[in-house]
Amino acid sequence: MHDNTAGTDEAGAFLARHPGIAAIELMVPDLNGILRGKRLRRRELPGFWRDGQSAPATLALLDSRGALIDTIPQGSSDGDPDVWCRPVPGSLAPVPWSRSPLGQCLGTLVGRDGSPYFADSRAVLGRVVERFRDLGLQPVVAVEFEFYLLEGGTAVPPVNRAGRVPGGRQRPAGPRVYSLEDLHDLDGFFAAVTAACDAQGLPAGSIVSEYGAGQFEVNLQHVADPLLACDHAVLLRRLVRGEARRQGLAATFMAKPFAALDGSGMHVHLSLLDRAGRNVFAPDAGGAVPAALRHAVGGALAAIPASLAIFAPNANSYRRLRPGCFAPVAPDWGPNNRQVAIRLPPADATNARLEHRVAGADCNPYLALAAVLAGVHAGLAGRVEPPPMVAEGQSPPPVAGLTPRWEQAIDDFAADRLLPGYLGGEFCQLYAAARRFEADAFHAEVGNLDYEWYLPAI
Ligand code: GLU
Ligand code: MG
């Protein structure tokens, strides 16, 4: 439980360390994983840290556009009552990319009686993590993010920020994956990203230039606390976008911003420690995949079709799940293979882990991890055997794949019986209704493509 005295000290210590900070952004992740909130004045922080404050439940329950979701009970029809918002201990940090001296912190929604609010993404994940206690296991999680940098300005469609290497005026050809020249070109940006991560306590590791021109990846190092790993994830997205904006660029974590270029994923690395701190995914003496890892993979694979509406939450997410760009297209697995949904990276006994590659960079990390862990937990508890693995160096056989259709994924989610037992029945109903609402709203629009394809022809 949150300790009020320590909390007040934490706020006081933060303000003393940062005498120039005049405002603090209070942020709550919504259903989409988008941070929403408000600015507190400096003098309001100690009171908020001690007591929390009231906040509308819809802070966490908006669609991607920030609109109320008319088809759920909360918001339009119940008069949008307030719940309570409490600070997340340890989340106070300066915002180095802000023009005015600014701080930030995360909030979490609770009922007026202090119990977790059923639709708060952090609470949904917390509920699933709790289940691992029964198994005597501690999840250890690392998240990696891909994203595109875009040229600044208001061009429609946006222009990817391909490397500008001196010596020619042409835009460079080819994906330029792992290009150190392109990192050099953006040296000021990546130095600022790394410095801001350090200032905010985000454990950012290596940075690479990815397969798409202007696409990059930042790895976050593993932590033995899934909630914290997801806090890091949403904060990293905000940081990258904020730093890009400051430098006259833009960054996007859309899953597939350009049809002709690779999409952006959020890969989740997961291992499990037993009570003695031993990694239960470590290979056995003969080097074989241990039963715990097999069952974890079996459960996680079985849960993918029903969880796709979480891993790929938006219309755009489905454009990424196409063959030929290392994005998964089927619930398959194998060692050392980037074409499968769950990869077993080469690793020693300490680092043995699974890499769940289905979620797009546009996902809600809390919900994505909740879905991954629900599958893994069910696999361990039910000793679920996975299908045969894709052997190292092989291409996956063409098996029944993941649906490329958003509405189908939402229907599969709504019909599922496993996830409500982990994420909460009321939450799953709400989530399905929210995604359906957004899908309906999306298809009610008449977009550019309608005019490009049909107006000249029909
Ligand atoms: N961009 C790919 C994806 O959408 C992943 C490429 C990689 O393995 O880094 O998941
Ligand atoms: Mg990558």
XYZ file of C-alpha atoms and ligand atoms in Angstrom:
469
model
C 0.000 0.000 0.000
C 1.016 3.534 -0.603
C 2.704 5.070 2.476
C 1.435 8.640 2.842
C 4.330 9.915 4.940
C 6.965 8.545 2.611
C 4.890 9.932 -0.283
C 4.902 13.454 1.065
C 8.645 13.186 1.613
C 9.074 12.042 -1.961
C 7.208 15.075 -3.302
C 9.051 17.423 -0.923
C 12.423 15.986 -1.876
C 11.600 16.302 -5.572
C 10.584 19.947 -5.248
C 13.702 20.701 -3.181
C 15.903 19.092 -5.855
C 14.158 21.073 -8.610
C 13.512 24.566 -7.244
C 12.791 25.968 -10.724
C 9.976 23.578 -11.575
C 6.721 25.518 -11.619
C 4.349 22.821 -12.868
C 4.062 19.045 -12.819
C 2.216 17.040 -15.438
C 0.032 14.357 -13.901
C -0.483 11.567 -16.429
C -2.759 8.534 -16.500
C -2.562 5.959 -19.314
C -5.928 5.526 -21.040
C -7.307 2.406 -22.750
C -5.114 3.127 -25.772
C -1.966 3.563 -23.692
C -2.088 7.299 -24.424
C -1.116 9.431 -21.428
C -3.790 11.951 -20.492
C -3.973 14.292 -17.542
C -3.350 17.819 -16.431
C -0.759 20.233 -15.133
C -0.560 20.711 -11.374
C 0.932 23.889 -9.964
C 4.062 23.317 -7.875
C 2.204 24.175 -4.671
C -0.459 21.537 -5.431
C 1.999 18.627 -5.580
C 2.471 17.849 -1.852
C -1.294 17.706 -1.290
C -1.803 15.486 -4.318
C 1.038 13.225 -3.224
C -0.461 12.880 0.245
C -4.172 12.572 -0.512
C -4.580 12.087 -4.242
C -7.373 13.999 -5.905
C -10.603 13.341 -7.699
C -10.534 12.743 -11.438
C -13.134 11.754 -14.045
C -13.114 8.022 -14.817
C -13.199 8.934 -18.499
C -9.610 10.156 -18.185
C -8.736 6.504 -18.800
C -11.704 5.693 -21.039
C -11.409 7.702 -24.234
C -10.970 6.581 -27.822
C -7.799 7.333 -29.810
C -9.170 10.743 -30.767
C -9.771 11.685 -27.135
C -13.527 11.380 -27.615
C -16.004 9.891 -25.180
C -17.033 6.346 -26.100
C -20.809 6.546 -26.436
C -21.375 2.792 -26.317
C -19.979 2.132 -22.827
C -21.804 2.886 -19.573
C -19.116 5.332 -18.433
C -19.049 8.877 -19.761
C -21.923 10.091 -21.886
C -24.690 8.203 -20.099
C -23.703 8.204 -16.404
C -22.788 11.888 -16.113
C -19.062 11.048 -15.998
C -18.673 10.744 -12.223
C -15.308 11.298 -10.567
C -13.221 8.478 -9.158
C -9.969 9.063 -7.302
C -6.450 9.472 -8.678
C -3.410 8.513 -6.620
C 0.239 9.169 -7.494
C 2.465 6.287 -8.581
C 5.339 6.271 -6.062
C 8.736 6.771 -7.661
C 7.324 8.335 -10.835
C 8.272 11.977 -10.234
C 10.819 13.158 -12.776
C 11.921 16.315 -14.570
C 10.921 16.838 -18.229
C 14.162 17.875 -19.948
C 12.572 18.551 -23.354
C 10.028 21.038 -22.028
C 10.629 24.731 -22.810
C 9.449 25.783 -19.334
C 10.830 23.987 -16.240
C 8.402 21.090 -15.891
C 8.066 17.906 -13.860
C 5.937 14.840 -14.481
C 4.414 11.974 -12.571
C 2.104 9.051 -13.220
C -1.265 8.609 -11.597
C -3.436 5.567 -11.135
C -7.210 5.549 -10.757
C -8.827 4.002 -7.713
C -12.411 3.841 -6.498
C -13.493 6.237 -3.766
C -12.844 3.397 -1.280
C -9.232 3.107 -2.482
C -9.704 -0.182 -4.355
C -8.186 -0.437 -7.866
C -10.458 0.964 -10.588
C -11.430 -1.950 -12.848
C -10.673 -0.133 -16.098
C -7.329 1.431 -15.162
C -4.737 -0.256 -17.404
C -2.228 -0.447 -14.557
C -4.810 -2.176 -12.372
C -5.649 -4.673 -15.142
C -1.988 -5.654 -15.437
C -1.556 -5.672 -11.649
C -4.354 -8.227 -11.366
C -2.623 -10.586 -13.817
C 0.814 -10.170 -12.222
C -0.742 -11.081 -8.864
C -1.656 -14.514 -10.282
C 2.024 -15.426 -10.639
C 2.340 -15.412 -6.867
C 0.283 -18.627 -6.729
C 2.897 -20.205 -8.977
C 5.776 -18.812 -6.892
C 7.129 -17.024 -9.948
C 8.327 -13.479 -10.592
C 8.074 -12.164 -14.170
C 11.096 -10.241 -15.432
C 10.288 -8.032 -18.401
C 12.098 -5.909 -20.979
C 10.367 -3.993 -23.741
C 11.814 -2.757 -27.017
C 10.231 -0.164 -29.250
C 10.492 0.679 -32.899
C 9.386 4.057 -34.220
C 9.757 6.391 -37.177
C 11.211 9.851 -37.155
C 9.404 12.223 -39.498
C 10.384 15.501 -41.042
C 8.885 18.385 -39.079
C 6.099 20.464 -40.533
C 2.581 19.610 -41.522
C 3.024 17.651 -44.748
C 0.234 15.221 -45.588
C 1.174 12.436 -45.952
C 4.135 12.749 -43.555
C 7.702 12.285 -44.800
C 9.999 9.792 -43.090
C 13.246 11.356 -41.878
C 15.684 9.362 -44.024
C 19.366 9.837 -43.190
C 21.139 12.832 -44.665
C 24.692 11.825 -45.220
C 26.969 14.581 -46.542
C 28.305 14.267 -50.080
C 25.101 14.096 -52.089
C 21.686 15.642 -52.322
C 19.838 12.427 -53.110
C 17.791 10.701 -50.450
C 19.734 7.509 -49.715
C 18.321 4.320 -51.246
C 17.656 1.099 -49.367
C 16.546 0.454 -45.831
C 19.989 1.260 -44.381
C 19.371 -1.092 -41.456
C 22.062 -0.850 -38.739
C 23.445 2.263 -40.423
C 25.809 4.048 -38.082
C 25.927 6.979 -40.521
C 22.211 7.562 -39.984
C 22.661 7.486 -36.210
C 25.513 9.953 -36.636
C 23.290 12.210 -38.695
C 20.842 12.295 -35.768
C 23.530 12.414 -33.111
C 21.960 15.439 -31.374
C 18.586 13.720 -31.204
C 19.823 10.416 -29.810
C 22.184 12.093 -27.339
C 19.211 14.104 -26.043
C 17.017 10.983 -25.870
C 19.653 9.118 -23.878
C 20.257 12.066 -21.536
C 16.513 12.506 -20.950
C 16.173 8.762 -20.209
C 18.946 9.076 -17.628
C 17.335 12.183 -16.106
C 14.015 10.353 -15.823
C 15.409 7.011 -14.642
C 14.303 5.119 -17.766
C 16.705 2.199 -18.326
C 17.285 2.766 -22.042
C 19.938 0.533 -23.583
C 21.088 0.292 -27.160
C 19.697 2.226 -30.119
C 19.757 0.953 -33.701
C 18.732 2.148 -37.106
C 16.019 -0.315 -38.220
C 14.825 -1.757 -41.540
C 12.774 1.271 -42.583
C 14.538 4.489 -43.625
C 14.000 6.828 -40.674
C 12.981 3.906 -38.427
C 14.834 3.344 -35.174
C 14.657 1.074 -32.163
C 15.309 1.807 -28.495
C 15.672 -1.060 -26.034
C 14.657 -0.766 -22.418
C 16.547 -2.982 -20.008
C 14.757 -5.696 -18.040
C 13.199 -5.110 -14.628
C 11.655 -7.623 -12.213
C 8.400 -5.641 -12.125
C 6.041 -5.802 -15.129
C 4.154 -2.656 -14.071
C 7.368 -0.694 -13.890
C 8.475 -2.042 -17.287
C 5.205 -0.726 -18.778
C 5.558 2.619 -16.994
C 8.964 2.844 -18.659
C 7.377 1.942 -21.993
C 4.689 4.652 -22.040
C 7.167 7.201 -20.692
C 9.722 6.319 -23.370
C 7.140 6.909 -26.107
C 6.337 10.308 -24.636
C 10.014 11.165 -24.271
C 10.886 10.259 -27.853
C 7.956 12.275 -29.208
C 8.772 15.203 -26.938
C 12.458 15.279 -27.833
C 11.655 14.985 -31.554
C 9.235 17.914 -31.304
C 11.869 20.014 -29.543
C 14.320 19.343 -32.372
C 11.890 20.292 -35.125
C 11.107 16.673 -36.013
C 8.219 14.382 -35.196
C 8.191 10.779 -34.023
C 5.441 8.243 -34.492
C 4.790 4.874 -32.891
C 2.026 4.067 -35.369
C 2.322 0.393 -36.275
C 2.558 1.009 -40.038
C 3.017 4.637 -40.997
C 4.183 3.817 -44.558
C 2.774 1.027 -46.699
C 6.071 0.383 -48.464
C 8.247 0.357 -45.334
C 8.450 -2.028 -42.378
C 6.066 -1.520 -39.496
C 7.013 -0.795 -35.903
C 6.666 -3.405 -33.180
C 6.804 -3.489 -29.403
C 8.607 -6.706 -28.559
C 8.293 -8.071 -25.038
C 11.112 -10.147 -23.531
C 9.966 -12.299 -20.633
C 11.642 -14.644 -18.188
C 10.349 -16.059 -14.907
C 12.277 -16.425 -11.665
C 11.340 -19.006 -9.044
C 11.486 -18.305 -5.304
C 15.201 -19.098 -5.260
C 15.790 -16.509 -8.009
C 16.467 -19.216 -10.616
C 15.325 -18.557 -14.201
C 12.843 -21.370 -14.924
C 13.326 -20.856 -18.695
C 17.020 -21.872 -18.462
C 17.748 -24.831 -20.769
C 18.030 -28.209 -19.032
C 21.316 -30.128 -18.815
C 20.958 -31.494 -22.357
C 20.278 -28.008 -23.744
C 16.595 -28.814 -24.468
C 13.743 -26.354 -24.008
C 12.595 -26.912 -20.389
C 8.976 -27.854 -19.637
C 8.228 -24.453 -18.055
C 9.249 -22.622 -21.228
C 7.338 -25.070 -23.456
C 4.173 -24.620 -21.420
C 4.598 -20.850 -21.228
C 4.937 -20.717 -25.016
C 2.025 -23.136 -25.471
C -0.268 -20.939 -23.390
C 0.979 -17.697 -24.905
C 0.484 -18.975 -28.470
C -3.009 -20.249 -27.692
C -3.953 -16.802 -26.341
C -2.694 -14.812 -29.359
C -5.793 -14.950 -31.623
C -8.116 -13.745 -28.831
C -5.587 -11.134 -27.654
C -4.922 -9.700 -31.109
C -7.382 -6.858 -30.486
C -5.035 -5.814 -27.666
C -1.728 -6.390 -29.478
C -3.092 -4.681 -32.601
C -5.633 -2.218 -31.222
C -6.103 0.156 -34.162
C -7.159 0.106 -37.813
C -3.555 0.889 -38.723
C -2.148 -1.971 -36.584
C -3.366 -4.588 -39.068
C -1.368 -3.098 -41.917
C 1.797 -4.172 -40.062
C 0.890 -7.861 -39.777
C 2.035 -8.793 -43.272
C 4.590 -11.374 -44.415
C 8.086 -10.381 -45.406
C 8.990 -7.774 -42.802
C 9.688 -9.772 -39.639
C 6.255 -9.032 -38.262
C 4.377 -12.166 -37.168
C 1.558 -13.500 -39.331
C 0.734 -16.719 -37.421
C 0.849 -17.987 -33.843
C 4.137 -19.845 -34.266
C 7.423 -20.084 -32.382
C 11.013 -21.168 -32.675
C 14.579 -20.567 -31.609
C 16.572 -17.713 -33.075
C 14.055 -16.796 -35.776
C 12.607 -13.326 -36.421
C 9.783 -14.610 -38.607
C 7.815 -16.172 -35.766
C 5.432 -14.750 -33.171
C 7.416 -16.042 -30.189
C 11.156 -16.175 -30.661
C 13.592 -17.851 -28.293
C 16.644 -15.598 -28.569
C 20.007 -17.297 -28.149
C 20.883 -16.789 -24.487
C 22.729 -18.361 -21.579
C 20.951 -19.838 -18.534
C 20.570 -16.473 -16.803
C 19.165 -14.643 -19.830
C 16.976 -17.444 -21.227
C 13.686 -15.822 -22.220
C 10.916 -15.701 -24.729
C 10.432 -12.735 -27.039
C 6.775 -12.053 -27.780
C 6.763 -10.157 -31.089
C 3.076 -9.674 -31.876
C 2.273 -6.280 -30.339
C 2.636 -3.178 -32.475
C 4.461 -0.125 -31.135
C 1.001 1.498 -31.022
C -0.340 -0.860 -28.344
C -1.239 -0.160 -24.746
C 1.836 -1.790 -23.115
C -0.010 -2.563 -19.842
C -2.782 -4.413 -21.641
C -0.376 -6.114 -24.047
C 1.698 -7.420 -21.170
C -1.447 -8.440 -19.299
C -2.483 -10.520 -22.340
C 1.007 -12.049 -22.713
C 1.128 -12.955 -19.019
C -2.443 -14.306 -19.022
C -1.469 -16.737 -21.784
C 1.788 -17.699 -20.079
C 0.055 -18.253 -16.739
C -2.679 -20.382 -18.324
C -0.009 -22.378 -20.193
C 1.953 -23.096 -17.028
C -1.124 -23.879 -14.939
C -2.645 -26.151 -17.622
C 0.655 -27.620 -18.881
C -0.286 -26.584 -22.421
C 1.958 -28.135 -25.084
C 2.824 -25.804 -27.984
C 2.636 -26.868 -31.648
C 5.918 -28.031 -33.196
C 8.479 -25.247 -33.298
C 9.902 -23.721 -36.464
C 13.424 -25.151 -36.598
C 16.354 -22.747 -36.549
C 17.135 -21.445 -40.017
C 13.751 -22.523 -41.439
C 10.864 -20.461 -42.755
C 7.574 -21.009 -40.930
C 5.176 -23.274 -42.850
C 2.036 -21.511 -44.088
C -0.419 -22.242 -41.268
C -3.724 -20.612 -40.431
C -2.558 -17.113 -39.660
C -3.561 -14.159 -37.561
C -6.586 -12.392 -38.950
C -5.646 -9.301 -40.933
C -9.054 -7.776 -40.098
C -9.641 -5.450 -37.161
C -13.349 -6.274 -36.668
C -12.638 -10.015 -36.763
C -10.015 -9.582 -34.033
C -12.493 -7.625 -31.892
C -15.101 -10.384 -32.380
C -12.505 -13.031 -31.414
C -11.625 -11.025 -28.303
C -15.285 -10.609 -27.336
C -15.986 -14.349 -27.750
C -12.952 -15.463 -25.732
C -13.343 -17.268 -22.415
C -9.755 -17.114 -21.110
C -8.975 -13.397 -20.913
C -11.968 -12.349 -18.763
C -10.688 -14.699 -16.036
C -7.432 -12.743 -15.951
C -8.194 -9.184 -17.057
C -11.681 -9.064 -15.497
C -15.041 -9.755 -17.157
C -16.302 -6.204 -16.812
C -13.068 -4.843 -18.243
C -13.146 -7.191 -21.263
C -16.728 -6.174 -22.094
C -15.754 -2.539 -21.837
C -12.672 -3.024 -24.003
C -14.563 -4.854 -26.752
C -17.255 -2.159 -26.797
C -14.610 0.591 -26.889
C -12.739 -0.928 -29.831
C -15.999 -1.598 -31.710
C -16.992 2.017 -31.188
C -13.695 3.195 -32.655
C -13.885 0.742 -35.566
C -17.411 1.931 -36.400
C -16.320 5.570 -36.177
C -13.286 4.861 -38.391
C -15.348 3.221 -41.112
C -17.970 5.949 -40.971
C -15.391 8.400 -42.365
C -14.801 8.945 -46.070
C -11.004 9.001 -46.407
C -8.606 10.129 -49.145
C -8.469 6.649 -50.617
C -12.172 6.726 -51.434
C -11.555 9.790 -53.594
C -8.324 8.453 -55.125
C -9.771 5.070 -56.074
C -13.439 5.605 -56.703
C -14.062 9.227 -57.621
C -12.095 9.090 -60.889
C -13.568 5.743 -61.852
C -17.165 5.656 -60.772
N 9.706 -4.256 -37.490
C 9.390 -5.613 -37.097
C 8.045 -5.630 -36.393
O 7.181 -4.990 -36.812
C 10.472 -6.240 -36.260
C 11.848 -6.208 -36.838
C 12.891 -6.722 -35.845
O 12.964 -7.935 -35.611
O 13.566 -5.902 -35.253
O 7.822 -6.266 -35.412
Mg 13.672 -4.337 -34.069
